[in-house]
Short mmCIF file of C-alpha atoms in Angstrom, two decimals:
data_model
loop_
_atom_site.label_atom_id
_atom_site.label_comp_id
_atom_site.label_asym_id
_atom_site.label_seq_id
_atom_site.Cartn_x
_atom_site.Cartn_y
_atom_site.Cartn_z
CA UNK A 1010 198.62 151.71 -105.17
CA UNK A 1011 196.31 153.49 -107.74
CA UNK A 1012 192.68 153.06 -107.12
CA UNK A 1013 189.79 152.61 -109.50
CA UNK A 1014 189.90 155.34 -112.20
CA UNK A 1015 186.88 156.42 -114.18
CA UNK A 1016 186.86 159.00 -117.07
CA UNK A 1017 185.34 161.30 -117.73
CA UNK A 1018 184.08 162.66 -114.32
CA UNK A 1019 181.28 164.61 -115.86
CA UNK A 1020 179.33 164.42 -119.00
CA UNK A 1021 176.45 166.26 -120.56
CA UNK A 1022 174.74 164.68 -123.63
CA UNK A 1023 171.61 165.21 -125.43
CA UNK A 1024 168.64 162.76 -125.75
CA UNK A 1025 169.21 160.26 -128.53
CA UNK A 1026 173.15 160.40 -128.44
CA UNK A 1027 175.30 157.63 -127.30
CA UNK A 1028 178.04 157.73 -124.69
CA UNK A 1029 181.05 155.63 -123.68
CA UNK A 1030 182.40 155.60 -120.16
CA UNK A 1031 185.80 154.24 -119.16
CA UNK A 1032 187.08 152.39 -116.10
CA UNK A 1033 190.54 151.27 -115.11
CA UNK A 1034 190.50 148.74 -112.30
CA UNK A 1035 193.04 148.31 -109.43
CA UNK A 1036 196.11 146.56 -110.81
CA UNK A 1037 195.51 142.85 -110.42
CA UNK A 1038 191.71 143.06 -110.12
CA UNK A 1039 190.25 141.00 -112.97
CA UNK A 1040 186.56 141.56 -112.22
CA UNK A 1041 185.05 144.89 -113.08
CA UNK A 1042 181.39 145.62 -112.35
CA UNK A 1043 179.20 148.66 -113.36
CA UNK A 1044 176.40 150.25 -111.35
CA UNK A 1045 174.01 153.05 -111.80
CA UNK A 1046 173.17 155.28 -108.93
CA UNK A 1047 170.17 157.53 -108.66
CA UNK A 1048 168.42 159.22 -105.79
CA UNK A 1049 165.29 157.18 -106.43
CA UNK A 1050 166.63 153.66 -106.98
CA UNK A 1051 169.92 153.81 -105.18
CA UNK A 1052 172.77 151.48 -106.46
CA UNK A 1053 171.66 149.11 -109.35
CA UNK A 1054 173.84 146.57 -110.90
CA UNK A 1055 174.32 146.69 -114.48
CA UNK A 1056 176.87 144.06 -115.40
CA UNK A 1057 180.06 142.37 -114.45
CA UNK A 1058 183.11 141.40 -116.55
CA UNK A 1059 185.81 138.93 -115.87
CA UNK A 1060 188.68 137.83 -118.21
CA UNK A 1061 186.91 139.80 -121.08
CA UNK A 1062 183.62 138.03 -120.65
CA UNK A 1063 180.30 139.19 -119.37
CA UNK A 1064 179.69 137.00 -116.42
CA UNK A 1065 176.64 138.53 -114.68
CA UNK A 1066 174.04 141.08 -116.04
CA UNK A 1067 171.47 143.18 -114.25
CA UNK A 1068 167.97 144.16 -115.38
CA UNK A 1069 168.65 146.90 -117.82
CA UNK A 1070 167.79 147.24 -121.38
CA UNK A 1071 170.06 146.42 -124.27
CA UNK A 1072 170.77 150.06 -124.83
CA UNK A 1073 173.47 149.43 -121.91
CA UNK A 1074 176.34 147.46 -123.02
CA UNK A 1075 179.96 146.99 -121.90
CA UNK A 1076 183.27 145.23 -122.59
CA UNK A 1077 186.50 144.36 -121.03
CA UNK A 1078 189.86 144.42 -122.56
CA UNK A 1079 192.85 142.07 -122.02
CA UNK A 1080 194.31 144.52 -119.52
CA UNK A 1081 191.10 144.42 -117.43
CA UNK A 1082 190.13 148.01 -118.40
CA UNK A 1083 186.35 148.21 -119.04
CA UNK A 1084 184.14 150.42 -120.99
CA UNK A 1085 180.40 150.80 -120.88
CA UNK A 1086 178.23 152.21 -123.60
CA UNK A 1087 174.72 153.61 -123.57
CA UNK A 1088 173.01 154.12 -126.88
CA UNK A 1089 170.10 156.28 -127.62
CA UNK A 1090 170.20 158.26 -124.47
CA UNK A 1091 167.01 158.97 -122.52
CA UNK A 1092 166.52 161.61 -119.80
CA UNK A 1093 166.13 158.85 -117.34
CA UNK A 1094 169.69 157.73 -118.03
CA UNK A 1095 170.97 160.81 -115.93
CA UNK A 1096 172.75 159.27 -113.10
CA UNK A 1097 176.06 158.55 -111.38
CA UNK A 1098 177.70 155.61 -113.08
CA UNK A 1099 180.11 153.65 -110.86
CA UNK A 1100 182.64 151.15 -111.61
CA UNK A 1101 183.99 148.69 -109.06
CA UNK A 1102 186.79 146.18 -109.22
CA UNK A 1103 187.34 143.16 -107.07
CA UNK A 1104 189.33 139.93 -106.91
CA UNK A 1105 186.74 137.38 -107.63
CA UNK A 1106 185.57 135.25 -104.59
CA UNK A 1107 182.57 134.81 -102.22
CA UNK A 1108 181.75 138.10 -100.88
CA UNK A 1109 184.95 139.89 -101.74
CA UNK A 1110 184.57 143.58 -101.08
CA UNK A 1111 184.34 145.97 -103.97
CA UNK A 1112 186.61 148.96 -104.56
CA UNK A 1113 184.69 151.70 -106.26
CA UNK A 1114 185.85 154.49 -108.50
CA UNK A 1115 184.53 158.01 -108.06
CA UNK A 1116 182.11 157.61 -110.85
CA UNK A 1117 181.06 159.49 -113.96
CA UNK A 1118 178.24 161.91 -113.62
CA UNK A 1119 176.08 161.67 -116.77
CA UNK A 1120 173.48 164.28 -117.40
CA UNK A 1121 171.01 163.89 -120.35
CA UNK A 1122 169.29 166.94 -121.66
CA UNK B 224 159.08 144.69 -101.63
CA UNK B 225 162.95 145.26 -102.25
CA UNK B 226 165.36 142.64 -101.36
CA UNK B 227 167.20 145.10 -98.96
CA UNK B 228 165.50 147.88 -97.12
CA UNK B 229 167.20 150.82 -95.62
CA UNK B 230 165.93 153.96 -94.29
CA UNK B 231 167.27 156.84 -96.35
CA UNK B 232 167.04 159.34 -93.37
CA UNK B 233 168.42 161.79 -92.94
CA UNK B 234 169.68 160.97 -89.55
CA UNK B 235 171.01 163.94 -87.69
CA UNK B 236 172.95 163.70 -84.39
CA UNK B 237 175.20 165.66 -82.26
CA UNK B 238 179.00 165.11 -82.23
CA UNK B 239 179.90 162.35 -79.76
CA UNK B 240 176.73 160.51 -80.08
CA UNK B 241 176.25 156.80 -80.78
CA UNK B 242 174.83 156.19 -84.13
CA UNK B 243 172.87 153.14 -85.13
CA UNK B 244 172.29 152.46 -88.90
CA UNK B 245 170.32 149.41 -89.89
CA UNK B 246 169.08 147.25 -92.81
CA UNK B 247 166.57 144.57 -93.20
CA UNK B 248 166.49 141.93 -95.90
CA UNK B 249 164.45 139.17 -97.34
CA UNK B 250 166.70 136.79 -99.01
CA UNK B 251 167.75 134.08 -96.47
CA UNK B 252 170.62 133.08 -98.94
CA UNK B 253 172.65 136.17 -98.09
CA UNK B 254 175.70 135.32 -96.14
CA UNK B 255 178.09 138.15 -96.70
CA UNK B 256 177.25 141.68 -95.20
CA UNK B 257 179.07 144.78 -95.98
CA UNK B 258 178.83 148.38 -95.06
CA UNK B 259 180.04 151.11 -97.41
CA UNK B 260 180.51 154.85 -96.73
CA UNK B 261 179.89 157.49 -99.57
CA UNK B 262 180.96 161.04 -99.30
CA UNK B 263 179.47 163.60 -101.61
CA UNK B 264 180.78 163.30 -105.25
CA UNK B 265 182.75 160.17 -104.36
CA UNK B 266 182.35 156.48 -104.94
CA UNK B 267 181.42 154.21 -101.88
CA UNK B 268 184.16 152.88 -99.94
CA UNK B 269 184.26 149.56 -97.97
CA UNK B 270 184.01 150.03 -94.11
CA UNK B 271 183.17 146.66 -92.57
CA UNK B 272 182.63 143.23 -93.99
CA UNK B 273 181.26 140.24 -92.14
CA UNK B 274 180.32 136.65 -92.77
CA UNK B 275 177.20 135.06 -91.42
CA UNK B 276 176.02 136.05 -87.94
CA UNK B 277 177.84 137.86 -85.11
CA UNK B 278 179.63 141.12 -84.44
CA UNK B 279 182.80 142.73 -85.81
CA UNK B 280 184.58 145.72 -84.28
CA UNK B 281 186.93 147.97 -86.05
CA UNK B 282 187.86 151.07 -84.12
CA UNK B 283 184.91 153.21 -83.60
CA UNK B 284 182.59 150.97 -85.90
CA UNK B 285 180.87 147.80 -84.91
CA UNK B 286 179.01 145.60 -87.43
CA UNK B 287 176.20 143.24 -86.08
CA UNK B 288 174.40 140.69 -88.20
CA UNK B 289 171.26 138.89 -87.02
CA UNK B 290 170.44 136.25 -89.60
CA UNK B 291 167.50 134.91 -87.71
CA UNK B 292 165.75 138.34 -87.90
CA UNK B 293 167.35 139.25 -91.30
CA UNK B 294 168.63 142.45 -89.69
CA UNK B 295 171.97 144.03 -89.83
CA UNK B 296 173.32 147.05 -88.01
CA UNK B 297 176.26 149.48 -88.06
CA UNK B 298 177.06 151.19 -84.92
CA UNK B 299 179.40 154.32 -84.72
CA UNK B 300 180.77 155.49 -81.34
CA UNK B 301 181.86 158.89 -80.55
CA UNK B 302 180.53 160.19 -83.88
CA UNK B 303 182.40 162.92 -85.63
CA UNK B 304 181.53 165.61 -88.14
CA UNK B 305 183.67 163.80 -90.58
CA UNK B 306 181.39 160.81 -90.27
CA UNK B 307 178.78 162.73 -92.10
CA UNK B 308 178.19 160.75 -95.20
CA UNK B 309 175.76 158.28 -96.73
CA UNK B 310 175.95 154.78 -95.42
CA UNK B 311 175.02 151.76 -97.68
CA UNK B 312 174.62 148.29 -96.55
CA UNK B 313 175.27 145.45 -99.04
CA UNK B 314 174.83 141.84 -99.00
CA UNK B 315 175.64 138.77 -101.21
CA UNK B 316 175.01 135.04 -101.30
CA UNK B 317 177.10 132.03 -101.06
CA UNK B 318 176.96 129.44 -103.67
CA UNK B 319 175.05 131.59 -105.98
CA UNK B 320 175.84 135.04 -107.51
CA UNK B 321 178.17 136.84 -105.37
CA UNK B 322 177.15 140.17 -106.82
CA UNK B 323 176.06 142.27 -103.80
CA UNK B 324 172.65 143.84 -103.46
CA UNK B 325 172.83 147.25 -102.02
CA UNK B 326 170.38 149.22 -99.83
CA UNK B 327 169.42 152.68 -100.84
CA UNK B 328 171.69 154.28 -98.29
CA UNK B 329 171.25 156.39 -95.02
CA UNK B 330 172.35 159.92 -95.07
CA UNK B 331 173.98 160.61 -91.66
CA UNK B 332 174.68 164.29 -90.49
CA UNK B 333 176.90 164.70 -87.30
CA UNK B 334 176.72 168.36 -86.34
CA UNK B 335 179.27 169.98 -84.02
#
């Protein structure tokens, strides 16, 4: 059974540019969540999508957005990149339910220069 | 004060030692408790998952939850160099948002 696949693995972008990251969840998982991981803040929740609808949202500015397609694949977009956006972006999928464990992808390492 | 507190370490132990990793939390609505292990350049992987208070054992790993103290622990027996990783605790509510809140992670180094 394939795991959660994130592409690309590494990205280098310049301040002011925008970037799109992709996530393919485990087959049958309809919930996809995105997290930002930095050494200083740890794992911070960005948003969750279920059945193509954003169901939960973390405390991030509007420059961070996402979407989910009918096949549950998800993308997140960051516009007007800032140096502070440099981080590991993790996607996780799950079957919705109370306390269901997440399966994470290996992440996309974004560096903004 | 963050909702979930976890000492970042690093925690360095010799091979074969018993390791104790801990988290404290402030939200009494948390009912589901998880431990994840994250190797360098990888995403976190779910190790243990418990509901409410009590103990759960899986091989060399034991998870403990003390809701009265708002304190959870992960014990690793007979630690191995391959256990060297960052361990993150996570917890979520019941009846409300089930999105887990993560601790910052503890870096564990098991040296031969």
